[in-house]
Amino acid sequence: MLIKYMRRTHASLLTLITTQTRAMTTTCRNVDWRWLETTPSTMDSAKELLAARGDDDARPLAVATAHQTSGRGTKGRTWTDDGRGNVALTVAFPAPIPLTPITLLPLRVGTVVIDALNDSRLSLKWPNDVLLDGGKVAGILVESDGEAIFVGIGVNVASVPKVPSSGSDRGRRAAKIPGDAVAIAQRIADSLGVWSQGRDDAARVVEDWSARADWMAELELRETGERVKPVRLLPDGRLQVRGAAGERALVADYLL
Ligand code: BTN
């Protein structure tokens, strides 16, 4: 029994070391790639590392880890990480991004993430959660600091974190999609790097996002608990919905 346990522990330690080494030694073509063994939050690490890098480098900076000790989500919520190897990534854009209005950025990141995960069972829930059978597989957070924009992405690949169903951190139940954390983080970072060098516009975001959304799933409004049906995505990123009192447009951050 003890030998079996030691063998298993030894094997997972080896996997961890191999992952860390691979993550630190491989690079990405389209971003400045950094891997941290652990960090409180890749959002803060990206801000520090970007400031330390200086102004001459216009490449996006990608900071990833398989363990955040103080990850954050939207609206000041905690992004739970149990240290078992889920993806935590921040891509920082020091130069202007090729998309206006900026309210569309979280939706574009949603399409990039779902495409990088490449699983036909996944769908997008407005504005940008990636869902598998109603469970949240990935979440996206956008922050700015001066001119720079920081896009944080968490993907559950190794384990399903426990999400409280009440209190200020309450949220949708989590789910996971199996995959290699380093490869997934690099795929997302690289796609965002390529995207940042191209051109994008509102019509394309609306089309791409709409093709990946689950239009049959009702949304539950966080503040009131009201259930509404999604109708269509508007060119500024708001969602037109139908509720008991008729149609209206939602702005982000109202949902469970
Ligand atoms: C959400 O609330 O759905 C957004 C979650 C965003 C989590 C990611 S993990 C990488 C980055 N670092 C953080 O502290 N948060 C984001």
mmCIF file of N, CA and C in Angstrom, residues 31-115:
data_model
loop_
_atom_site.group_PDB
_atom_site.id
_atom_site.type_symbol
_atom_site.label_atom_id
_atom_site.label_comp_id
_atom_site.label_asym_id
_atom_site.label_seq_id
_atom_site.Cartn_x
_atom_site.Cartn_y
_atom_site.Cartn_z
ATOM 1 N N VAL A 31 4.253 35.749 -29.161
ATOM 2 C CA VAL A 31 4.245 36.527 -27.916
ATOM 3 C C VAL A 31 5.554 36.303 -27.166
ATOM 4 N N ASP A 32 5.822 37.195 -26.244
ATOM 5 C CA ASP A 32 6.952 37.041 -25.333
ATOM 6 C C ASP A 32 6.446 36.150 -24.190
ATOM 7 N N TRP A 33 6.884 34.884 -24.179
ATOM 8 C CA TRP A 33 6.301 33.854 -23.301
ATOM 9 C C TRP A 33 7.061 33.725 -21.990
ATOM 10 N N ARG A 34 6.355 33.799 -20.872
ATOM 11 C CA ARG A 34 6.983 33.576 -19.559
ATOM 12 C C ARG A 34 6.154 32.571 -18.774
ATOM 13 N N TRP A 35 6.843 31.664 -18.113
ATOM 14 C CA TRP A 35 6.160 30.669 -17.275
ATOM 15 C C TRP A 35 6.634 30.837 -15.846
ATOM 16 N N LEU A 36 5.693 30.904 -14.900
ATOM 17 C CA LEU A 36 6.050 31.011 -13.489
ATOM 18 C C LEU A 36 5.608 29.741 -12.780
ATOM 19 N N GLU A 37 6.466 29.244 -11.909
ATOM 20 C CA GLU A 37 6.127 28.009 -11.189
ATOM 21 C C GLU A 37 4.835 28.194 -10.393
ATOM 22 N N THR A 38 4.769 29.318 -9.708
ATOM 23 C CA THR A 38 3.542 29.695 -8.989
ATOM 24 C C THR A 38 3.551 31.210 -8.842
ATOM 25 N N THR A 39 2.376 31.799 -8.685
ATOM 26 C CA THR A 39 2.281 33.249 -8.503
ATOM 27 C C THR A 39 0.935 33.561 -7.844
ATOM 28 N N PRO A 40 0.833 34.658 -7.101
ATOM 29 C CA PRO A 40 -0.490 35.001 -6.553
ATOM 30 C C PRO A 40 -1.505 35.168 -7.681
ATOM 31 N N SER A 41 -1.175 35.989 -8.699
ATOM 32 C CA SER A 41 -2.073 36.181 -9.838
ATOM 33 C C SER A 41 -1.252 36.550 -11.063
ATOM 34 N N THR A 42 -1.539 35.901 -12.171
ATOM 35 C CA THR A 42 -0.795 36.237 -13.399
ATOM 36 C C THR A 42 -1.121 37.662 -13.852
ATOM 37 N N MET A 43 -2.254 38.223 -13.397
ATOM 38 C CA MET A 43 -2.589 39.601 -13.771
ATOM 39 C C MET A 43 -1.532 40.549 -13.199
ATOM 40 N N ASP A 44 -1.218 40.366 -11.912
ATOM 41 C CA ASP A 44 -0.247 41.255 -11.268
ATOM 42 C C ASP A 44 1.166 40.970 -11.767
ATOM 43 N N SER A 45 1.481 39.675 -11.972
ATOM 44 C CA SER A 45 2.817 39.340 -12.489
ATOM 45 C C SER A 45 3.015 39.962 -13.864
ATOM 46 N N ALA A 46 1.960 39.920 -14.709
ATOM 47 C CA ALA A 46 2.088 40.478 -16.062
ATOM 48 C C ALA A 46 2.320 41.985 -15.987
ATOM 49 N N LYS A 47 1.645 42.650 -15.059
ATOM 50 C CA LYS A 47 1.831 44.098 -14.918
ATOM 51 C C LYS A 47 3.274 44.407 -14.512
ATOM 52 N N GLU A 48 3.794 43.627 -13.552
ATOM 53 C CA GLU A 48 5.177 43.858 -13.093
ATOM 54 C C GLU A 48 6.180 43.544 -14.190
ATOM 55 N N LEU A 49 5.983 42.407 -14.860
ATOM 56 C CA LEU A 49 6.956 41.990 -15.886
ATOM 57 C C LEU A 49 6.917 42.924 -17.088
ATOM 58 N N LEU A 50 5.737 43.437 -17.420
ATOM 59 C CA LEU A 50 5.643 44.370 -18.558
ATOM 60 C C LEU A 50 6.354 45.676 -18.220
ATOM 61 N N ALA A 51 6.166 46.141 -16.996
ATOM 62 C CA ALA A 51 6.822 47.385 -16.572
ATOM 63 C C ALA A 51 8.343 47.197 -16.579
ATOM 64 N N ALA A 52 8.801 46.000 -16.182
ATOM 65 C CA ALA A 52 10.243 45.745 -16.114
ATOM 66 C C ALA A 52 10.855 45.579 -17.500
ATOM 67 N N ARG A 53 10.024 45.239 -18.491
ATOM 68 C CA ARG A 53 10.555 44.944 -19.824
ATOM 69 C C ARG A 53 10.965 46.210 -20.588
ATOM 70 N N GLY A 54 10.385 47.333 -20.234
ATOM 71 C CA GLY A 54 10.718 48.572 -20.941
ATOM 72 C C GLY A 54 9.828 48.785 -22.150
ATOM 73 N N ASP A 55 9.943 49.989 -22.768
ATOM 74 C CA ASP A 55 8.974 50.405 -23.786
ATOM 75 C C ASP A 55 9.321 49.999 -25.222
ATOM 76 N N ASP A 56 10.550 49.501 -25.466
ATOM 77 C CA ASP A 56 10.959 49.252 -26.866
ATOM 78 C C ASP A 56 10.255 48.050 -27.471
ATOM 79 N N ASP A 57 9.843 47.138 -26.636
ATOM 80 C CA ASP A 57 9.261 45.878 -27.103
ATOM 81 C C ASP A 57 7.741 46.027 -27.197
ATOM 82 N N ALA A 58 7.181 45.894 -28.415
ATOM 83 C CA ALA A 58 5.728 46.066 -28.576
ATOM 84 C C ALA A 58 5.003 44.726 -28.586
ATOM 85 N N ARG A 59 5.756 43.599 -28.466
ATOM 86 C CA ARG A 59 5.101 42.277 -28.512
ATOM 87 C C ARG A 59 4.170 42.085 -27.325
ATOM 88 N N PRO A 60 3.075 41.359 -27.512
ATOM 89 C CA PRO A 60 2.282 40.984 -26.345
ATOM 90 C C PRO A 60 3.142 40.127 -25.409
ATOM 91 N N LEU A 61 2.899 40.286 -24.119
ATOM 92 C CA LEU A 61 3.613 39.499 -23.109
ATOM 93 C C LEU A 61 2.645 38.480 -22.515
ATOM 94 N N ALA A 62 3.020 37.206 -22.559
ATOM 95 C CA ALA A 62 2.141 36.161 -22.004
ATOM 96 C C ALA A 62 2.775 35.601 -20.738
ATOM 97 N N VAL A 63 2.027 35.614 -19.646
ATOM 98 C CA VAL A 63 2.517 35.082 -18.377
ATOM 99 C C VAL A 63 1.570 33.961 -17.945
ATOM 100 N N ALA A 64 2.140 32.759 -17.769
ATOM 101 C CA ALA A 64 1.283 31.616 -17.442
ATOM 102 C C ALA A 64 1.841 30.860 -16.245
ATOM 103 N N THR A 65 0.955 30.138 -15.582
ATOM 104 C CA THR A 65 1.351 29.294 -14.459
ATOM 105 C C THR A 65 0.331 28.169 -14.316
ATOM 106 N N ALA A 66 0.703 27.140 -13.597
ATOM 107 C CA ALA A 66 -0.269 26.088 -13.292
ATOM 108 C C ALA A 66 -0.720 26.199 -11.842
ATOM 109 N N HIS A 67 -0.311 27.277 -11.155
ATOM 110 C CA HIS A 67 -0.775 27.450 -9.769
ATOM 111 C C HIS A 67 -0.794 28.914 -9.345
ATOM 112 N N GLN A 68 -2.007 29.441 -9.183
ATOM 113 C CA GLN A 68 -2.195 30.787 -8.642
ATOM 114 C C GLN A 68 -2.686 30.662 -7.207
ATOM 115 N N THR A 69 -2.111 31.462 -6.324
ATOM 116 C CA THR A 69 -2.546 31.382 -4.926
ATOM 117 C C THR A 69 -3.606 32.427 -4.596
ATOM 118 N N SER A 70 -3.755 33.431 -5.473
ATOM 119 C CA SER A 70 -4.734 34.483 -5.177
ATOM 120 C C SER A 70 -5.357 34.991 -6.481
ATOM 121 N N GLY A 71 -5.868 34.038 -7.274
ATOM 122 C CA GLY A 71 -6.447 34.401 -8.575
ATOM 123 C C GLY A 71 -7.736 35.191 -8.386
ATOM 124 N N ARG A 72 -8.003 36.085 -9.317
ATOM 125 C CA ARG A 72 -9.242 36.862 -9.201
ATOM 126 C C ARG A 72 -10.091 36.731 -10.458
ATOM 127 N N GLY A 73 -11.412 36.866 -10.257
ATOM 128 C CA GLY A 73 -12.345 36.805 -11.377
ATOM 129 C C GLY A 73 -12.999 38.151 -11.590
ATOM 130 N N THR A 74 -14.075 38.173 -12.333
ATOM 131 C CA THR A 74 -14.769 39.432 -12.592
ATOM 132 C C THR A 74 -15.472 39.905 -11.322
ATOM 133 N N LYS A 75 -15.686 41.208 -11.250
ATOM 134 C CA LYS A 75 -16.413 41.835 -10.130
ATOM 135 C C LYS A 75 -15.812 41.522 -8.773
ATOM 136 N N GLY A 76 -14.478 41.412 -8.717
ATOM 137 C CA GLY A 76 -13.798 41.202 -7.436
ATOM 138 C C GLY A 76 -13.959 39.812 -6.847
ATOM 139 N N ARG A 77 -14.509 38.886 -7.640
ATOM 140 C CA ARG A 77 -14.668 37.524 -7.111
ATOM 141 C C ARG A 77 -13.346 36.769 -7.129
ATOM 142 N N THR A 78 -13.273 35.695 -6.335
ATOM 143 C CA THR A 78 -12.070 34.870 -6.300
ATOM 144 C C THR A 78 -12.127 33.870 -7.456
ATOM 145 N N TRP A 79 -10.982 33.649 -8.102
ATOM 146 C CA TRP A 79 -10.890 32.566 -9.094
ATOM 147 C C TRP A 79 -10.147 31.427 -8.409
ATOM 148 N N THR A 80 -10.894 30.391 -8.078
ATOM 149 C CA THR A 80 -10.341 29.331 -7.246
ATOM 150 C C THR A 80 -9.362 28.462 -8.009
ATOM 151 N N ASP A 81 -8.246 28.162 -7.362
ATOM 152 C CA ASP A 81 -7.210 27.322 -7.968
ATOM 153 C C ASP A 81 -6.740 26.357 -6.882
ATOM 154 N N ASP A 82 -6.939 25.076 -7.103
ATOM 155 C CA ASP A 82 -6.563 24.118 -6.064
ATOM 156 C C ASP A 82 -5.141 23.596 -6.241
ATOM 157 N N GLY A 83 -4.378 24.216 -7.131
ATOM 158 C CA GLY A 83 -2.968 23.880 -7.271
ATOM 159 C C GLY A 83 -2.693 22.561 -7.960
ATOM 160 N N ARG A 84 -3.716 22.026 -8.669
ATOM 161 C CA ARG A 84 -3.482 20.724 -9.302
ATOM 162 C C ARG A 84 -3.188 20.836 -10.792
ATOM 163 N N GLY A 85 -2.953 22.061 -11.263
ATOM 164 C CA GLY A 85 -2.457 22.203 -12.641
ATOM 165 C C GLY A 85 -3.434 22.762 -13.651
ATOM 166 N N ASN A 86 -4.428 23.565 -13.224
ATOM 167 C CA ASN A 86 -5.282 24.237 -14.206
ATOM 168 C C ASN A 86 -4.507 25.364 -14.891
ATOM 169 N N VAL A 87 -5.035 25.842 -15.994
ATOM 170 C CA VAL A 87 -4.347 26.896 -16.751
ATOM 171 C C VAL A 87 -4.695 28.270 -16.175
ATOM 172 N N ALA A 88 -3.671 29.077 -15.889
ATOM 173 C CA ALA A 88 -3.880 30.488 -15.565
ATOM 174 C C ALA A 88 -2.930 31.277 -16.452
ATOM 175 N N LEU A 89 -3.495 32.166 -17.232
ATOM 176 C CA LEU A 89 -2.703 32.877 -18.248
ATOM 177 C C LEU A 89 -3.142 34.330 -18.308
ATOM 178 N N THR A 90 -2.170 35.229 -18.428
ATOM 179 C CA THR A 90 -2.507 36.621 -18.748
ATOM 180 C C THR A 90 -1.712 37.027 -19.973
ATOM 181 N N VAL A 91 -2.408 37.599 -20.944
ATOM 182 C CA VAL A 91 -1.710 38.154 -22.112
ATOM 183 C C VAL A 91 -1.856 39.671 -22.029
ATOM 184 N N ALA A 92 -0.698 40.343 -22.010
ATOM 185 C CA ALA A 92 -0.690 41.805 -21.899
ATOM 186 C C ALA A 92 -0.404 42.407 -23.268
ATOM 187 N N PHE A 93 -1.211 43.386 -23.648
ATOM 188 C CA PHE A 93 -1.013 44.078 -24.925
ATOM 189 C C PHE A 93 -0.513 45.497 -24.642
ATOM 190 N N PRO A 94 0.791 45.742 -24.869
ATOM 191 C CA PRO A 94 1.296 47.086 -24.613
ATOM 192 C C PRO A 94 0.899 48.075 -25.717
ATOM 193 N N ALA A 95 0.690 47.549 -26.933
ATOM 194 C CA ALA A 95 0.351 48.421 -28.073
ATOM 195 C C ALA A 95 -1.159 48.379 -28.280
ATOM 196 N N PRO A 96 -1.732 49.392 -29.005
ATOM 197 C CA PRO A 96 -3.185 49.387 -29.224
ATOM 198 C C PRO A 96 -3.657 48.102 -29.898
ATOM 199 N N ILE A 97 -4.840 47.630 -29.513
ATOM 200 C CA ILE A 97 -5.397 46.407 -30.118
ATOM 201 C C ILE A 97 -6.212 46.771 -31.367
ATOM 202 N N PRO A 98 -6.388 45.806 -32.293
ATOM 203 C CA PRO A 98 -7.024 46.133 -33.577
ATOM 204 C C PRO A 98 -8.549 46.043 -33.549
ATOM 205 N N LEU A 99 -9.191 46.496 -32.457
ATOM 206 C CA LEU A 99 -10.650 46.323 -32.362
ATOM 207 C C LEU A 99 -11.276 47.469 -31.582
ATOM 208 N N THR A 100 -12.339 48.041 -32.139
ATOM 209 C CA THR A 100 -13.162 48.999 -31.397
ATOM 210 C C THR A 100 -14.626 48.622 -31.586
ATOM 211 N N PRO A 101 -15.513 48.916 -30.642
ATOM 212 C CA PRO A 101 -15.201 49.473 -29.324
ATOM 213 C C PRO A 101 -14.571 48.405 -28.432
ATOM 214 N N ILE A 102 -13.888 48.846 -27.389
ATOM 215 C CA ILE A 102 -13.173 47.956 -26.483
ATOM 216 C C ILE A 102 -14.121 46.970 -25.788
ATOM 217 N N THR A 103 -15.408 47.323 -25.716
ATOM 218 C CA THR A 103 -16.393 46.424 -25.079
ATOM 219 C C THR A 103 -16.510 45.089 -25.832
ATOM 220 N N LEU A 104 -15.981 45.047 -27.052
ATOM 221 C CA LEU A 104 -16.028 43.788 -27.813
ATOM 222 C C LEU A 104 -14.855 42.867 -27.484
ATOM 223 N N LEU A 105 -13.826 43.425 -26.836
ATOM 224 C CA LEU A 105 -12.630 42.613 -26.583
ATOM 225 C C LEU A 105 -12.927 41.333 -25.792
ATOM 226 N N PRO A 106 -13.681 41.395 -24.685
ATOM 227 C CA PRO A 106 -13.943 40.140 -23.953
ATOM 228 C C PRO A 106 -14.646 39.094 -24.818
ATOM 229 N N LEU A 107 -15.478 39.547 -25.746
ATOM 230 C CA LEU A 107 -16.186 38.588 -26.611
ATOM 231 C C LEU A 107 -15.228 37.972 -27.617
ATOM 232 N N ARG A 108 -14.338 38.794 -28.166
ATOM 233 C CA ARG A 108 -13.340 38.244 -29.097
ATOM 234 C C ARG A 108 -12.432 37.248 -28.389
ATOM 235 N N VAL A 109 -12.041 37.581 -27.155
ATOM 236 C CA VAL A 109 -11.180 36.639 -26.418
ATOM 237 C C VAL A 109 -11.934 35.321 -26.203
ATOM 238 N N GLY A 110 -13.227 35.415 -25.954
ATOM 239 C CA GLY A 110 -14.037 34.202 -25.794
ATOM 240 C C GLY A 110 -13.957 33.316 -27.020
ATOM 241 N N THR A 111 -14.040 33.891 -28.214
ATOM 242 C CA THR A 111 -13.984 33.052 -29.427
ATOM 243 C C THR A 111 -12.578 32.464 -29.619
ATOM 244 N N VAL A 112 -11.562 33.239 -29.249
ATOM 245 C CA VAL A 112 -10.184 32.723 -29.380
ATOM 246 C C VAL A 112 -9.979 31.540 -28.430
ATOM 247 N N VAL A 113 -10.483 31.676 -27.210
ATOM 248 C CA VAL A 113 -10.289 30.610 -26.213
ATOM 249 C C VAL A 113 -11.041 29.346 -26.626
ATOM 250 N N ILE A 114 -12.298 29.488 -27.029
ATOM 251 C CA ILE A 114 -13.077 28.292 -27.381
ATOM 252 C C ILE A 114 -12.460 27.613 -28.605
ATOM 253 N N ASP A 115 -11.937 28.396 -29.536
ATOM 254 C CA ASP A 115 -11.298 27.787 -30.711
ATOM 255 C C ASP A 115 -10.016 27.054 -30.320
#
